[in-house]
């Protein structure tokens, strides 16, 4: 088995009403999150963000459009013990690059790695997502409702 790199992206999607898209993981019904994914060999974080949005939601955005915004924020956190086997034996901390993107609330969402999704208010999203870094990104980078 090839190990995952301990580098990833977090992409918070929100709509024109400043509602946040949250998704329920297939492997943990209590784990809601934004788009996340490992940076693959040869990829830059921004490229990973575009790839992961397309893979996890079916929403294909063009890097040339500049739709995904780099928040210029990097998180570091301990890898969950139950996921440690996915990483090299000496990797205990993940580095996460944070991005946001506004998409239409009418965009069709096609889930591939999650069992459900919801558009919810910013405060609700921050309460429901499992990861503290996801909570912080929602609160810091999603605009307030108008």
Coordinates of N, CA and C in Angstrom, one line a residue:
X1 N 0.8 -1.2 0.0 CA 0.0 0.0 0.0 C 0.9 1.2 0.0
X2 N 0.5 2.2 -0.9 CA 1.3 3.4 -0.9 C 0.7 4.3 0.2
X3 N 1.6 5.0 0.9 CA 1.2 5.9 2.0 C 0.7 7.2 1.4
X4 N -0.2 7.8 2.2 CA -0.7 9.2 1.8 C 0.4 10.2 2.3
X5 N 0.5 11.2 1.6 CA 1.3 12.3 2.1 C 0.6 13.1 3.2
X6 N 1.3 13.5 4.2 CA 0.7 14.2 5.3 C 0.5 15.7 5.0
X7 N 0.0 16.0 3.8 CA -0.3 17.3 3.3 C -1.6 17.2 2.6
X8 N -2.5 18.2 2.9 CA -3.8 18.1 2.3 C -4.4 19.5 2.1
X9 N -5.6 19.5 1.5 CA -6.3 20.8 1.3 C -7.6 20.7 2.0
X10 N -8.2 21.8 2.4 CA -9.5 22.0 2.9 C -10.1 23.1 2.1
X11 N -11.3 22.7 1.4 CA -11.9 23.7 0.6 C -13.4 23.9 1.1
X12 N -13.7 25.1 1.6 CA -15.0 25.4 2.1 C -15.8 26.0 0.9
X13 N -16.9 25.3 0.6 CA -17.8 25.8 -0.4 C -19.0 26.5 0.2
X14 N -19.4 27.7 -0.3 CA -20.5 28.4 0.1 C -21.3 28.9 -1.1
X15 N -22.6 29.2 -0.9 CA -23.4 29.7 -2.0 C -23.7 31.2 -1.9
X16 N -24.5 31.6 -2.8 CA -24.8 33.1 -2.9 C -25.6 33.6 -1.7
X17 N -26.1 32.7 -0.9 CA -26.8 33.0 0.4 C -25.9 32.9 1.6
X18 N -24.6 32.6 1.3 CA -23.6 32.4 2.3 C -23.9 31.2 3.2
X19 N -24.6 30.3 2.6 CA -24.8 29.0 3.3 C -23.6 28.1 2.9
X20 N -23.2 27.2 3.8 CA -22.0 26.4 3.6 C -22.5 25.0 3.3
X21 N -21.8 24.4 2.3 CA -22.0 23.0 2.0 C -21.2 22.1 2.9
X22 N -21.9 21.2 3.7 CA -21.2 20.2 4.5 C -21.7 18.8 4.0
X23 N -20.7 17.9 4.2 CA -21.0 16.5 3.7 C -20.7 15.5 4.8
X24 N -21.5 14.5 4.8 CA -21.3 13.4 5.8 C -20.5 12.3 5.2
X25 N -19.4 12.0 6.0 CA -18.5 10.9 5.5 C -19.2 9.5 5.5
X26 N -18.8 8.7 4.5 CA -19.3 7.4 4.4 C -18.9 6.5 5.6
X27 N -17.7 6.7 6.1 CA -17.1 5.8 7.1 C -17.3 6.3 8.5
X28 N -18.1 7.4 8.7 CA -18.3 7.9 10.1 C -19.5 8.8 10.0
X29 N -20.7 8.3 10.4 CA -21.9 9.1 10.3 C -21.9 10.4 11.1
X30 N -21.1 10.5 12.1 CA -21.0 11.6 13.0 C -20.0 12.7 12.4
X31 N -19.3 12.3 11.3 CA -18.3 13.2 10.8 C -18.8 13.9 9.6
X32 N -19.1 15.2 9.8 CA -19.4 16.1 8.7 C -18.2 17.0 8.4
X33 N -18.1 17.4 7.1 CA -16.9 18.1 6.7 C -17.1 18.9 5.4
X34 N -16.2 19.7 5.1 CA -16.1 20.4 3.8 C -15.3 19.5 2.9
X35 N -15.0 19.9 1.7 CA -14.1 19.1 0.8 C -12.7 19.1 1.4
X36 N -12.1 17.9 1.4 CA -10.7 17.7 1.8 C -10.1 16.7 0.9
X37 N -8.7 16.7 0.9 CA -8.0 15.7 0.2 C -6.5 15.9 0.2
X38 N -5.9 14.8 0.0 CA -4.4 14.7 0.1 C -3.8 15.3 -1.2
X39 N -2.7 16.1 -1.0 CA -2.0 16.6 -2.1 C -1.1 15.4 -2.7
X40 N -1.4 15.2 -4.0 CA -0.6 14.1 -4.6 C 0.7 14.5 -5.1
X41 N 1.6 13.6 -5.3 CA 2.9 13.9 -5.8 C 2.9 14.7 -7.1
X42 N 3.6 15.8 -7.1 CA 3.7 16.7 -8.3 C 2.6 17.7 -8.3
X43 N 1.7 17.7 -7.4 CA 0.6 18.7 -7.3 C 0.9 19.9 -6.4
X44 N 0.4 21.0 -6.8 CA 0.4 22.2 -5.9 C -0.9 22.2 -5.1
X45 N -0.9 22.8 -3.9 CA -2.2 22.8 -3.2 C -3.4 23.3 -4.0
X46 N -3.2 24.4 -4.7 CA -4.4 24.9 -5.5 C -4.9 23.9 -6.5
X47 N -4.0 23.2 -7.2 CA -4.4 22.2 -8.1 C -5.2 21.1 -7.4
X48 N -4.7 20.7 -6.2 CA -5.4 19.7 -5.4 C -6.8 20.2 -5.1
X49 N -6.9 21.5 -4.7 CA -8.3 22.0 -4.4 C -9.2 21.9 -5.5
X50 N -8.8 22.2 -6.7 CA -9.7 22.1 -7.9 C -10.1 20.6 -8.1
X51 N -9.1 19.7 -8.0 CA -9.3 18.3 -8.3 C -10.3 17.7 -7.2
X52 N -10.1 18.0 -6.0 CA -10.9 17.5 -4.9 C -12.3 18.0 -5.0
X53 N -12.5 19.3 -5.3 CA -13.9 19.8 -5.4 C -14.6 19.0 -6.5
X54 N -14.0 18.7 -7.6 CA -14.6 18.0 -8.7 C -14.9 16.5 -8.3
X55 N -13.9 15.9 -7.7 CA -14.0 14.5 -7.3 C -15.1 14.3 -6.2
X56 N -15.2 15.2 -5.2 CA -16.1 15.0 -4.1 C -17.5 15.5 -4.3
X57 N -17.7 16.5 -5.2 CA -19.0 17.1 -5.4 C -19.5 17.1 -6.8
X58 N -18.6 16.7 -7.8 CA -19.0 16.8 -9.2 C -19.0 18.2 -9.8
X59 N -18.7 19.2 -9.0 CA -18.6 20.6 -9.5 C -17.3 20.8 -10.1
X60 N -17.2 21.0 -11.4 CA -16.0 21.1 -12.1 C -15.7 22.6 -12.3
X61 N -14.7 23.1 -11.7 CA -14.3 24.5 -11.9 C -13.0 24.6 -12.6
X62 N -12.8 25.6 -13.4 CA -11.5 25.7 -14.1 C -10.5 26.5 -13.4
X63 N -9.3 26.0 -13.2 CA -8.2 26.8 -12.5 C -8.0 28.2 -13.2
X64 N -8.3 28.3 -14.5 CA -8.1 29.6 -15.2 C -9.2 30.6 -14.7
X65 N -10.3 30.1 -14.2 CA -11.4 31.0 -13.7 C -11.0 31.8 -12.4
X66 N -10.1 31.2 -11.7 CA -9.7 31.8 -10.4 C -10.8 31.7 -9.3
X67 N -11.8 30.8 -9.5 CA -12.9 30.7 -8.6 C -12.5 30.3 -7.2
X68 N -11.6 29.4 -7.1 CA -11.2 29.0 -5.7 C -10.2 30.0 -5.2
X69 N -10.4 30.5 -4.0 CA -9.6 31.5 -3.4 C -8.7 30.9 -2.3
X70 N -7.4 31.1 -2.5 CA -6.4 30.7 -1.5 C -6.5 31.6 -0.3
X71 N -6.8 31.1 0.9 CA -7.0 31.9 2.1 C -5.7 32.3 2.7
X72 N -4.6 31.8 2.1 CA -3.2 32.1 2.7 C -3.2 31.7 4.1
X73 N -3.8 30.5 4.4 CA -3.8 30.0 5.8 C -3.5 28.6 5.8
X74 N -2.6 28.2 6.7 CA -2.1 26.8 6.8 C -2.3 26.3 8.2
X75 N -3.0 25.1 8.3 CA -3.2 24.5 9.6 C -2.2 23.3 9.8
X76 N -1.9 23.0 11.0 CA -1.2 21.7 11.3 C -1.9 21.1 12.4
X77 N -2.2 19.8 12.3 CA -2.9 19.1 13.3 C -2.4 17.6 13.4
X78 N -2.6 17.0 14.5 CA -2.2 15.6 14.6 C -3.2 14.7 13.8
X79 N -2.6 13.7 13.2 CA -3.4 12.8 12.4 C -4.2 11.9 13.4
X80 N -5.4 11.7 13.1 CA -6.3 10.8 13.9 C -5.7 9.4 14.1
X81 N -5.6 8.9 15.3 CA -5.0 7.6 15.5 C -5.5 6.5 14.6
X82 N -6.8 6.5 14.4 CA -7.5 5.5 13.5 C -7.1 5.6 12.0
X83 N -6.5 6.7 11.7 CA -6.1 6.9 10.3 C -4.6 6.8 10.1
X84 N -3.9 6.6 11.2 CA -2.4 6.7 11.2 C -1.8 5.6 10.2
X85 N -2.5 4.5 10.0 CA -2.0 3.4 9.1 C -1.9 3.9 7.7
X86 N -2.6 5.0 7.3 CA -2.6 5.5 6.0 C -1.3 6.2 5.6
X87 N -0.6 6.7 6.7 CA 0.5 7.6 6.5 C 1.9 6.9 6.8
X88 N 3.0 7.4 6.4 CA 4.3 6.8 6.8 C 4.4 6.7 8.3
X89 N 5.1 5.7 8.8 CA 5.2 5.5 10.2 C 5.7 6.7 11.0
X90 N 6.5 7.5 10.4 CA 7.1 8.7 11.1 C 6.3 10.0 10.9
X91 N 5.1 9.9 10.3 CA 4.2 11.0 10.1 C 3.1 11.1 11.1
X92 N 3.1 12.1 11.9 CA 2.1 12.2 13.0 C 1.3 13.5 12.9
X93 N 1.8 14.4 12.0 CA 1.2 15.7 11.8 C 0.9 16.0 10.4
X94 N -0.3 16.5 10.1 CA -0.7 16.8 8.7 C -0.7 18.3 8.6
X95 N -0.3 18.8 7.4 CA -0.3 20.2 7.0 C -1.4 20.4 6.0
X96 N -2.3 21.3 6.4 CA -3.5 21.5 5.6 C -3.6 23.0 5.1
X97 N -3.8 23.1 3.8 CA -3.9 24.4 3.1 C -5.4 24.7 2.9
X98 N -5.8 26.0 3.3 CA -7.2 26.3 3.3 C -7.6 27.2 2.1
X99 N -8.7 26.8 1.5 CA -9.3 27.5 0.3 C -10.8 27.7 0.6
X100 N -11.4 28.7 -0.1 CA -12.8 28.8 -0.2 C -13.3 29.1 -1.6
X101 N -14.5 28.7 -1.9 CA -15.1 29.0 -3.2 C -16.6 29.2 -3.1
X102 N -17.1 30.2 -3.8 CA -18.6 30.4 -3.9 C -19.1 29.7 -5.1
X103 N -20.1 28.8 -4.9 CA -20.8 28.2 -6.1 C -22.3 28.5 -6.0
X104 N -23.0 28.2 -7.0 CA -24.4 28.4 -7.0 C -25.1 27.4 -6.2
X105 N -26.1 27.8 -5.4 CA -26.9 26.9 -4.7 C -27.7 25.9 -5.6
X106 N -27.8 26.2 -6.9 CA -28.5 25.4 -7.9 C -27.5 24.4 -8.5
X107 N -26.2 24.5 -8.2 CA -25.2 23.6 -8.8 C -25.6 22.1 -8.4
X108 N -25.7 21.2 -9.3 CA -25.9 19.8 -8.9 C -24.7 19.3 -8.1
X109 N -25.0 18.7 -7.0 CA -23.9 18.1 -6.2 C -24.0 16.6 -6.4
X110 N -22.9 16.0 -6.8 CA -22.8 14.5 -7.0 C -21.8 14.0 -6.1
X111 N -22.3 13.3 -5.1 CA -21.4 12.8 -4.0 C -20.7 11.5 -4.5
X112 N -19.4 11.3 -4.2 CA -18.7 10.1 -4.5 C -18.0 9.5 -3.2
X113 N -17.8 10.4 -2.3 CA -17.1 9.9 -1.1 C -17.9 10.2 0.2
X114 N -19.1 10.7 0.1 CA -19.9 11.0 1.2 C -21.3 10.5 1.0
X115 N -22.0 10.3 2.1 CA -23.4 9.7 2.0 C -24.5 10.8 2.0
X116 N -24.2 12.0 2.4 CA -25.2 13.0 2.4 C -24.6 14.4 2.4
X117 N -25.3 15.4 2.0 CA -24.9 16.8 2.0 C -26.0 17.7 2.4
X118 N -25.7 18.8 2.9 CA -26.6 19.9 3.3 C -26.0 21.2 3.1
X119 N -26.9 22.2 2.6 CA -26.5 23.6 2.7 C -27.0 24.2 4.0
X120 N -26.2 24.7 4.8 CA -26.6 25.2 6.1 C -26.0 26.6 6.4
X121 N -26.6 27.3 7.3 CA -26.1 28.6 7.7 C -24.7 28.4 8.3
X122 N -23.9 29.5 8.1 CA -22.5 29.5 8.6 C -22.3 29.0 10.0
X123 N -23.1 29.5 10.9 CA -23.0 29.1 12.3 C -23.4 27.6 12.5
X124 N -24.3 27.1 11.8 CA -24.7 25.7 11.9 C -23.6 24.8 11.4
X125 N -23.0 25.2 10.2 CA -21.9 24.5 9.6 C -20.7 24.4 10.6
X126 N -20.4 25.5 11.2 CA -19.3 25.5 12.2 C -19.5 24.6 13.4
X127 N -20.8 24.5 13.8 CA -21.1 23.6 14.9 C -21.1 22.1 14.5
X128 N -21.5 21.8 13.2 CA -21.6 20.4 12.8 C -20.4 19.8 12.3
X129 N -19.4 20.5 11.7 CA -18.2 19.9 11.2 C -17.4 19.3 12.3
X130 N -16.7 18.2 12.1 CA -16.0 17.5 13.1 C -14.7 18.2 13.4
X131 N -14.0 18.7 12.4 CA -12.6 19.1 12.5 C -12.5 20.6 13.1
X132 N -11.7 20.8 14.1 CA -11.6 22.2 14.5 C -11.0 23.2 13.5
X133 N -10.2 22.6 12.6 CA -9.6 23.5 11.5 C -10.7 23.8 10.5
X134 N -11.6 22.9 10.3 CA -12.8 23.2 9.4 C -13.7 24.2 10.0
X135 N -14.0 24.1 11.3 CA -14.8 25.1 12.0 C -14.2 26.5 11.9
X136 N -12.9 26.6 12.1 CA -12.2 27.9 12.1 C -12.2 28.5 10.7
X137 N -12.1 27.6 9.7 CA -12.1 28.1 8.3 C -13.5 28.7 7.9
X138 N -14.5 28.0 8.3 CA -15.9 28.4 8.0 C -16.1 29.8 8.7
X139 N -15.7 29.9 10.0 CA -16.0 31.2 10.7 C -15.1 32.3 10.1
X140 N -13.9 32.0 9.7 CA -13.0 33.1 9.3 C -13.2 33.5 7.8
X141 N -13.5 32.5 6.9 CA -13.5 32.8 5.5 C -14.8 32.8 4.7
X142 N -15.9 32.4 5.4 CA -17.2 32.5 4.7 C -17.8 33.9 5.1
X143 N -18.2 34.6 4.1 CA -18.8 36.0 4.4 C -20.1 35.8 5.3
X144 N -20.3 36.9 6.0 CA -21.6 36.9 6.8 C -22.8 37.0 5.9
X145 N -23.9 36.5 6.3 CA -25.1 36.7 5.5 C -25.5 38.1 5.3
X146 N -26.1 38.5 4.2 CA -26.4 39.9 3.9 C -27.7 40.3 4.6

